[in-house]
PDB file of C-alpha atoms in Angstrom:
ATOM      1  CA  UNK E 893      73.451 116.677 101.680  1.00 50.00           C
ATOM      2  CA  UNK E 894      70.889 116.653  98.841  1.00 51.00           C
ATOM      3  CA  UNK E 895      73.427 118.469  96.455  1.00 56.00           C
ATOM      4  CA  UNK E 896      76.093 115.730  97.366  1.00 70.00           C
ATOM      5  CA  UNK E 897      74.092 112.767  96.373  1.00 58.00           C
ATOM      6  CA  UNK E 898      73.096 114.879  93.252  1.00 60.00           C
ATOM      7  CA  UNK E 899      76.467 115.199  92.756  1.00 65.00           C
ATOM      8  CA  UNK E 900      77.580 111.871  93.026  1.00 61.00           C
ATOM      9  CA  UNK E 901      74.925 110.784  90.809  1.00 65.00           C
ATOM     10  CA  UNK E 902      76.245 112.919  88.188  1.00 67.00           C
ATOM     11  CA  UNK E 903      79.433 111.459  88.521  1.00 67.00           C
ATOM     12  CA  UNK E 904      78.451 107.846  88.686  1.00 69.00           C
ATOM     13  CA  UNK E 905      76.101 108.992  85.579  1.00 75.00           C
ATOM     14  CA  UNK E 906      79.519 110.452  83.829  1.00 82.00           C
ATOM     15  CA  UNK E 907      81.164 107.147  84.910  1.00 81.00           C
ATOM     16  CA  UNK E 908      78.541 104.710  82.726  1.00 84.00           C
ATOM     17  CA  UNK E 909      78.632 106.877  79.858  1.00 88.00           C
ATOM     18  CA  UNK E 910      82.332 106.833  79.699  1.00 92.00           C
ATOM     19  CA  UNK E 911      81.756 103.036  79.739  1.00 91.00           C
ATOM     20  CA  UNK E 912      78.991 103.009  77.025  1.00 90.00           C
ATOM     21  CA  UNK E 913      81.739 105.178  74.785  1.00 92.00           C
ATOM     22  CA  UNK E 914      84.653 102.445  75.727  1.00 95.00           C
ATOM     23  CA  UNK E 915      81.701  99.227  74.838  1.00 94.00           C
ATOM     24  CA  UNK E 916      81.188 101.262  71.572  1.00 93.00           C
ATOM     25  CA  UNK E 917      84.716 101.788  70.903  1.00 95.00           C
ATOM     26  CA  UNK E 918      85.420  97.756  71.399  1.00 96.00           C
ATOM     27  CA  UNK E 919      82.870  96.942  69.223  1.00 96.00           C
ATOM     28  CA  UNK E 920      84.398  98.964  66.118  1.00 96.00           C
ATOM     29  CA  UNK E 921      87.576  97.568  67.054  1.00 97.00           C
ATOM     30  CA  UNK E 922      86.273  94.161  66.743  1.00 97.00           C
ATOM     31  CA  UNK E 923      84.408  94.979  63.975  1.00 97.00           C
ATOM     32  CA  UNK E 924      87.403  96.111  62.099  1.00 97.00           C
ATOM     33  CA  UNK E 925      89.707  93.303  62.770  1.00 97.00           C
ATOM     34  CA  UNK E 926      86.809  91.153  61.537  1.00 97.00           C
ATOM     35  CA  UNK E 927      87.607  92.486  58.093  1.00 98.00           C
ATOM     36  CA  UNK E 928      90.896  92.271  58.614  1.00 98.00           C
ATOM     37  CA  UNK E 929      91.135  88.922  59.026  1.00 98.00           C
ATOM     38  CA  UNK E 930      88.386  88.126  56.424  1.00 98.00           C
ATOM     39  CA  UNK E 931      91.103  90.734  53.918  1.00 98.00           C
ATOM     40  CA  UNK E 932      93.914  88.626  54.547  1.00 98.00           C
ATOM     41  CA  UNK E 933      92.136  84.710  54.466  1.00 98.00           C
ATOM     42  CA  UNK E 934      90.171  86.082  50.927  1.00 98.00           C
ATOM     43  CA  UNK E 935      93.731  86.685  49.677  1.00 97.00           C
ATOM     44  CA  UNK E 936      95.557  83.707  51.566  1.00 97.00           C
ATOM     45  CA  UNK E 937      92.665  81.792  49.521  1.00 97.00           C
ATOM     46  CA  UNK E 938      92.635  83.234  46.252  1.00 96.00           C
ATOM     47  CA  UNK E 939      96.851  83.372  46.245  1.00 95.00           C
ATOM     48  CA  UNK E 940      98.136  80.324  48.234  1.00 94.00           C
ATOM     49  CA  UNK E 941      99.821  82.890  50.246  1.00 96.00           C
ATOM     50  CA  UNK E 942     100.519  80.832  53.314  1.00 96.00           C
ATOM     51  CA  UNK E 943     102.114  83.803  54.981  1.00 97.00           C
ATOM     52  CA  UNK E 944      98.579  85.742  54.645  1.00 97.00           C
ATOM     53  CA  UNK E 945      96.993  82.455  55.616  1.00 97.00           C
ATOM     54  CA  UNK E 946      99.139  82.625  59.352  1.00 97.00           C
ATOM     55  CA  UNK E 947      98.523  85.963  59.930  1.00 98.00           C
ATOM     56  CA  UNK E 948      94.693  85.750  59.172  1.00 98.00           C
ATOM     57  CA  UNK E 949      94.430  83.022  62.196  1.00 98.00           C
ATOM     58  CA  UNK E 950      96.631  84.732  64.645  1.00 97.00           C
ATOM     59  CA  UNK E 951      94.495  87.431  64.024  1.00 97.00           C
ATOM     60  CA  UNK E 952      91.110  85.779  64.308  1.00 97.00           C
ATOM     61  CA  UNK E 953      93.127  84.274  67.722  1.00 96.00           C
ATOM     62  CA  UNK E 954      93.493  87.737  68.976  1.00 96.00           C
ATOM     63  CA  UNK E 955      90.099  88.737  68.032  1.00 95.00           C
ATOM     64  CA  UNK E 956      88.157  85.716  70.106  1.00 95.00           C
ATOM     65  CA  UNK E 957      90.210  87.308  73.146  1.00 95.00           C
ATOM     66  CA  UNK E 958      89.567  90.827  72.089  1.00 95.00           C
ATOM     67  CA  UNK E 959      85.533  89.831  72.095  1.00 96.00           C
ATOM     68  CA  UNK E 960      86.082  87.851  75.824  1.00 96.00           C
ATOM     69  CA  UNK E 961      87.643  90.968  77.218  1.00 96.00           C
ATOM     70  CA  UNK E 962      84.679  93.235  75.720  1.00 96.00           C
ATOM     71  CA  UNK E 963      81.458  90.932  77.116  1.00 96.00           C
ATOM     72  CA  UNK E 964      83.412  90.776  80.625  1.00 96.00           C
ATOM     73  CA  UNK E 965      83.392  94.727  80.690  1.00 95.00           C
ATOM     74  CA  UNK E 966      79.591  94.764  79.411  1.00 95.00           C
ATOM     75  CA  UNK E 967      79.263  92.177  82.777  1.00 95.00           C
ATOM     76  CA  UNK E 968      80.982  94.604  84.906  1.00 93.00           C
ATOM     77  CA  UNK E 969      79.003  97.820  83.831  1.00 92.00           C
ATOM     78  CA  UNK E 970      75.381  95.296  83.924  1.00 92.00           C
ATOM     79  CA  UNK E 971      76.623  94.194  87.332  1.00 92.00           C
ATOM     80  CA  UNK E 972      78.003  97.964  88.982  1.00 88.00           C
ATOM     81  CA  UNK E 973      75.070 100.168  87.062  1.00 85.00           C
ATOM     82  CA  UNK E 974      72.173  98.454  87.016  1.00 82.00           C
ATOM     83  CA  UNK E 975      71.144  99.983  83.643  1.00 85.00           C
ATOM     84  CA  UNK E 976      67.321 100.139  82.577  1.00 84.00           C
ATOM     85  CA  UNK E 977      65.200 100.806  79.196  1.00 87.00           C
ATOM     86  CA  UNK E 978      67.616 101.883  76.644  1.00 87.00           C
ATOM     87  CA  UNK E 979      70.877 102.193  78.699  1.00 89.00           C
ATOM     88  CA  UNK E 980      70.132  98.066  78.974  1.00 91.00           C
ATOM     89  CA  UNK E 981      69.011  97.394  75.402  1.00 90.00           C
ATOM     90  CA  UNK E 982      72.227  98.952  74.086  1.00 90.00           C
ATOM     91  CA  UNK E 983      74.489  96.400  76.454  1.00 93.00           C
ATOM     92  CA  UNK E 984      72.555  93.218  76.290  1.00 93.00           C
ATOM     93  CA  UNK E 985      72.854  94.103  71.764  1.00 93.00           C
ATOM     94  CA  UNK E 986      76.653  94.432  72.969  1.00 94.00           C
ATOM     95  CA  UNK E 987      76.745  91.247  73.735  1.00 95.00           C
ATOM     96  CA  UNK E 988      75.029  89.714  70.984  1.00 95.00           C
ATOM     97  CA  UNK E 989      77.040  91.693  68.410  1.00 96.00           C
ATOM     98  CA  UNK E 990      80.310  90.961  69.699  1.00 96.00           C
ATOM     99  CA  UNK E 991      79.925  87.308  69.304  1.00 96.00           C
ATOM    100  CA  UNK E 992      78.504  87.618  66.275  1.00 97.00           C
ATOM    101  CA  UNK E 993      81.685  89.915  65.309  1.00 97.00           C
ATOM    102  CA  UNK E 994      84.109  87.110  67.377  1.00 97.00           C
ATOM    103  CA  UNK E 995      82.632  84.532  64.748  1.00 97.00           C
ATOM    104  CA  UNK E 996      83.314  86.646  61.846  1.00 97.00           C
ATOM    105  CA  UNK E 997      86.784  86.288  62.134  1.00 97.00           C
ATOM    106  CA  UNK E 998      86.727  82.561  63.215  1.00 97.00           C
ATOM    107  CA  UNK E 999      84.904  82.170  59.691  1.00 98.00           C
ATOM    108  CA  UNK E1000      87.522  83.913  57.938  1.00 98.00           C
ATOM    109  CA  UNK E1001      90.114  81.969  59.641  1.00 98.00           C
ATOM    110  CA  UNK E1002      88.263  78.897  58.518  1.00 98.00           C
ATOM    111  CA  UNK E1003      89.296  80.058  55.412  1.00 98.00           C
ATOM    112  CA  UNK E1004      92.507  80.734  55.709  1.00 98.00           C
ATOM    113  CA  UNK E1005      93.262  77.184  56.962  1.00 97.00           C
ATOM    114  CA  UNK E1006      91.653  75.814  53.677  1.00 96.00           C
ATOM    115  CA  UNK E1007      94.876  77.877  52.029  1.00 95.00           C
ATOM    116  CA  UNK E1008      96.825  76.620  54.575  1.00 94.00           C
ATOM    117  CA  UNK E1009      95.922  72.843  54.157  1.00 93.00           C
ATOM    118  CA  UNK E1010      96.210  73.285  50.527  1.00 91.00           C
ATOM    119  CA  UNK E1011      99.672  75.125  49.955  1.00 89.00           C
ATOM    120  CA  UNK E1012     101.257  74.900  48.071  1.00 89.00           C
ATOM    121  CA  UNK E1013      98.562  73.631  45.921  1.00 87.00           C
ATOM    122  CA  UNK E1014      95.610  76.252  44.710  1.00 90.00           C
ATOM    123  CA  UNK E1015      92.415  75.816  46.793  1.00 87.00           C
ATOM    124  CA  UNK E1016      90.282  77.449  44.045  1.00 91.00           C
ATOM    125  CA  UNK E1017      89.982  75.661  41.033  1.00 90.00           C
ATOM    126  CA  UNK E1018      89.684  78.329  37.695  1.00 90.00           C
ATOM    127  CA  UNK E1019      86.236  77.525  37.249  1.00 91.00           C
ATOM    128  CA  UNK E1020      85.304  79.418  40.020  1.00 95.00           C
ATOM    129  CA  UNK E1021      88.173  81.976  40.734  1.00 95.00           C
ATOM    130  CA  UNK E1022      85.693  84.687  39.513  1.00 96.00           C
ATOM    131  CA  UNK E1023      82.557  83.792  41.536  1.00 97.00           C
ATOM    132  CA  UNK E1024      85.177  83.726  45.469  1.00 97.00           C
ATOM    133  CA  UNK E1025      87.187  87.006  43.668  1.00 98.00           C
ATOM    134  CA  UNK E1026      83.671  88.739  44.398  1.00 97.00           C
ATOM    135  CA  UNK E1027      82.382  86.817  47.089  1.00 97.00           C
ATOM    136  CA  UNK E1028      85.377  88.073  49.323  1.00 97.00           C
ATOM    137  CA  UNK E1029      85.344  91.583  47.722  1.00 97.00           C
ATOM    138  CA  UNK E1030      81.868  91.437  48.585  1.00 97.00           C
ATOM    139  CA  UNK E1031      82.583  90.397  52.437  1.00 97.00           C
ATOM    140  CA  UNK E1032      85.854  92.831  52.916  1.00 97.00           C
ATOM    141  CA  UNK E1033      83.556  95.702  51.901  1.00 96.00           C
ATOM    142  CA  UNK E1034      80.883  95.034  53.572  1.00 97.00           C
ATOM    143  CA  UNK E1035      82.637  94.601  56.712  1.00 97.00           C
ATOM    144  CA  UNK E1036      83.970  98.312  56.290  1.00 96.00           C
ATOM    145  CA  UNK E1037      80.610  99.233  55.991  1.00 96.00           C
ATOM    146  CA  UNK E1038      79.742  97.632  59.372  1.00 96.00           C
ATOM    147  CA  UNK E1039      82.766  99.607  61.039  1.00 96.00           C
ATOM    148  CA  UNK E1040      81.376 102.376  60.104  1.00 95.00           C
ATOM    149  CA  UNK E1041      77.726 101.810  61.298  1.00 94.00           C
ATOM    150  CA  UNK E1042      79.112 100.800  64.454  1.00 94.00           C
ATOM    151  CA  UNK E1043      80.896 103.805  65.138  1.00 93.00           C
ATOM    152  CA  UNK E1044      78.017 106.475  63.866  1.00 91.00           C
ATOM    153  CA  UNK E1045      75.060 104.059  64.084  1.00 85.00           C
ATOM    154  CA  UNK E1046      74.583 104.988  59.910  1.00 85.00           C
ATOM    155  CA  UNK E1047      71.049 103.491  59.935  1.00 86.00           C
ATOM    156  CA  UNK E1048      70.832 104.059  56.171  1.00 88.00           C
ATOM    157  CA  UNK E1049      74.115 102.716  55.642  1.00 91.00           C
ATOM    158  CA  UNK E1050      73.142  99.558  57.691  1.00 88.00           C
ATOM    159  CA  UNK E1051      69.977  99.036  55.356  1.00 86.00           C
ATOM    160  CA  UNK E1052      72.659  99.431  52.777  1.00 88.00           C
ATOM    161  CA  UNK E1053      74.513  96.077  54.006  1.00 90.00           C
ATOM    162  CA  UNK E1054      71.183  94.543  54.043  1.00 83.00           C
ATOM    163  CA  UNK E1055      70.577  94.799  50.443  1.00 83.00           C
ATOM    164  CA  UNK E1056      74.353  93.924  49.266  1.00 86.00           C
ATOM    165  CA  UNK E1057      74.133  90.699  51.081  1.00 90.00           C
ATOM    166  CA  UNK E1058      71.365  89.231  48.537  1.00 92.00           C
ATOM    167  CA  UNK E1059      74.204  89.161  45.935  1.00 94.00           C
ATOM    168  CA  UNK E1060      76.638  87.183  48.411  1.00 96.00           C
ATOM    169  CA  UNK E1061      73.781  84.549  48.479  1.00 96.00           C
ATOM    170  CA  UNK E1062      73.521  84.406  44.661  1.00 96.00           C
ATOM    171  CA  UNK E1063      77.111  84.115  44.691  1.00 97.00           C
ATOM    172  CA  UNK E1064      76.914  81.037  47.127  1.00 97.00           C
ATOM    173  CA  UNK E1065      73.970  79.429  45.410  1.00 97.00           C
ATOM    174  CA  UNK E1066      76.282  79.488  41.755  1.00 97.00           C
ATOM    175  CA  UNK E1067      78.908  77.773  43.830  1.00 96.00           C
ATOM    176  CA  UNK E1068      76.605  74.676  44.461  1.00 94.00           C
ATOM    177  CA  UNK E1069      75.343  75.198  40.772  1.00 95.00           C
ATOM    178  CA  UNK E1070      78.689  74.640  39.807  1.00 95.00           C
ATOM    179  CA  UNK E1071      80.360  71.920  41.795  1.00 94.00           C
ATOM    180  CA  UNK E1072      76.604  69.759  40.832  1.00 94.00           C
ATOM    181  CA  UNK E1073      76.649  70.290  37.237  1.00 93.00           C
ATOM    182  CA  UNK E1074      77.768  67.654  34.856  1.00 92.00           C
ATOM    183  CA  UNK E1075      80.528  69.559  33.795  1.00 92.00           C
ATOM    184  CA  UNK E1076      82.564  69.260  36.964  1.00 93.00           C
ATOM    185  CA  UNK E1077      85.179  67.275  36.922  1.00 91.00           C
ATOM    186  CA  UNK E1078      87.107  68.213  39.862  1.00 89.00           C
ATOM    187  CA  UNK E1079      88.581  65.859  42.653  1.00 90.00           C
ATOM    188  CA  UNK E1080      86.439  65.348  46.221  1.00 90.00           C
ATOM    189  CA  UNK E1081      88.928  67.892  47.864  1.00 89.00           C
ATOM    190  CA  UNK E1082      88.007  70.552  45.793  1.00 90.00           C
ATOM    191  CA  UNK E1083      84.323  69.877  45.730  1.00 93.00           C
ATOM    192  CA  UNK E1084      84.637  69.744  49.727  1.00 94.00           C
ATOM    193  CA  UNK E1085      87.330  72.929  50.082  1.00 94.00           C
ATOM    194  CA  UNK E1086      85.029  74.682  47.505  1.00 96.00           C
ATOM    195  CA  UNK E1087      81.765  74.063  49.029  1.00 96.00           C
ATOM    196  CA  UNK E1088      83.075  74.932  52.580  1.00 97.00           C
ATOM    197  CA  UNK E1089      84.648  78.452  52.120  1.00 97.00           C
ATOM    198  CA  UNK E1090      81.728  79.659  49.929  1.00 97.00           C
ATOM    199  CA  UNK E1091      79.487  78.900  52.962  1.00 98.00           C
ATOM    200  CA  UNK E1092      82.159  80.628  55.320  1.00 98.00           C
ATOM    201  CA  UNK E1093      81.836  83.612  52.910  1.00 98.00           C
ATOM    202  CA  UNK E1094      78.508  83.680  52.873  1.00 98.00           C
ATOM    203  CA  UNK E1095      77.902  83.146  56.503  1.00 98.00           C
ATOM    204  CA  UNK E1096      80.419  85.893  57.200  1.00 98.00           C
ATOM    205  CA  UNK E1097      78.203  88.011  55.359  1.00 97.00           C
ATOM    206  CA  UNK E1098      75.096  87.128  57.583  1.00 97.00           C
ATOM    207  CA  UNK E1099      77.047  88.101  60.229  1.00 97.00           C
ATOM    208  CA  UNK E1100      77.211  91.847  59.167  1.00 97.00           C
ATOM    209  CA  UNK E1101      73.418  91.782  58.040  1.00 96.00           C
ATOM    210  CA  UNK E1102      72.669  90.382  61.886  1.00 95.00           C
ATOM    211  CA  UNK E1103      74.684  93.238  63.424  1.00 95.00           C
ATOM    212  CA  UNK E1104      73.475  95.948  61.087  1.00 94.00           C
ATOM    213  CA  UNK E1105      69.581  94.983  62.019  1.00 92.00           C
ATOM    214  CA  UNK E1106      70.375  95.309  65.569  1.00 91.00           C
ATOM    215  CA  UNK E1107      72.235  98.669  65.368  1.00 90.00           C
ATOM    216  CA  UNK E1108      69.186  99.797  63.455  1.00 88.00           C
ATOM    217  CA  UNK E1109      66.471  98.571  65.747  1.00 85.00           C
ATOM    218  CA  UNK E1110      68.710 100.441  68.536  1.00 84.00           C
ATOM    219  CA  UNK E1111      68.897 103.545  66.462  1.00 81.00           C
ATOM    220  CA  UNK E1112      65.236 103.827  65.955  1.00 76.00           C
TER     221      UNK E1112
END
């Protein structure tokens, strides 16, 4: 009797850590649509492509599902395992990091519908094509970056994103620089379309530094 209820332990046991691996799996899944929704609104943006701009928010759409169906299997595995220590750490983070990973994408959808709203007009006024060029370089690449700490828990690669994210805010900080300087001269719509998707990029950005601080503080 003893070696049945060991065994069925062991298979419960096998069970959970097949459901950790499937959480884990989500999360880079999420984590990589994140970037590819922030790929296609950064070009949508810098291009007037409104085509870019529509698949960017049917995208995001599919990624705020993608993140529901994810926290209702950490829900079932908290509710049917009763995990402790670690085991419970690592689900609660899931949580946390895949709403912080459902936001990315609604912030790069936010910029997609600034293309969208402006086609077939330009959104980004010359003065500042340069400064969102890197800012959404910046975010595409650092959201690869994130993928890949999610799915090897890379803590130096996490400390990495950490660092990279001081230029985003320098980035965003010129922005306001710009648009309150004398020499602008551009309409209200650009000031507020301007001013808006250089905070979504740099909130976007937060968003990876958040995640990458709690994968590290789980790693170590």
């Amino acid at each position: 009797q003893r070696c049945t209820h060991n065994e069925k332990r062991g298979a419960m046991r096998e069970v959970f850590k097949q459901e950790l691996t499937e959480v884990q799996t989500r999360l880079v899944e999420l984590a990589a649509s994140a970037e590819a929704v922030m790929s296609k609104a950064s070009r949508a943006f810098l291009n007037s492509d409104v085509t870019l701009a529509d698949e960017a928010l049917a995208l995001a759409s599919a990624n705020e599902n993608r993140a529901l169906d994810l926290d209702e299997l950490v829900l079932k595995v908290l509710a049917t395992q009763s995990p402790v220590a670690r085991d419970l750490r690592i689900l609660v983070s899931a949580l946390r990091i895949s709403a912080s990973l459902e936001r990315m994408g609604a912030l790069a959808s936010h910029i997609a519908s600034i293309a969208r709203y402006r086609f077939p007009g330009s959104a980004v006024p010359d003065s500042l094509r340069s400064t969102f060029e890197e800012m959404g370089s910046l975010d595409i690449q650092l959201a690869k970056k994130l993928t890949e700490v999610l799915e090897n828990a890379d803590v130096d690669l996490a400390r990495a994103i950490q660092a990279e994210d001081e230029r985003v805010d320098e980035l965003h900080r010129s922005v306001f620089e710009v648009v309150l300087s004398d020499s602008w001269k551009e309409n209200a719509m650009f000031t507020v379309d301007v001013t808006l998707a250089s905070r979504y990029f740099d909130r976007f950005a937060d968003h990876v530094v958040d995640v990458s601080s709690k994968v590290t503080y789980l790693t170590t």
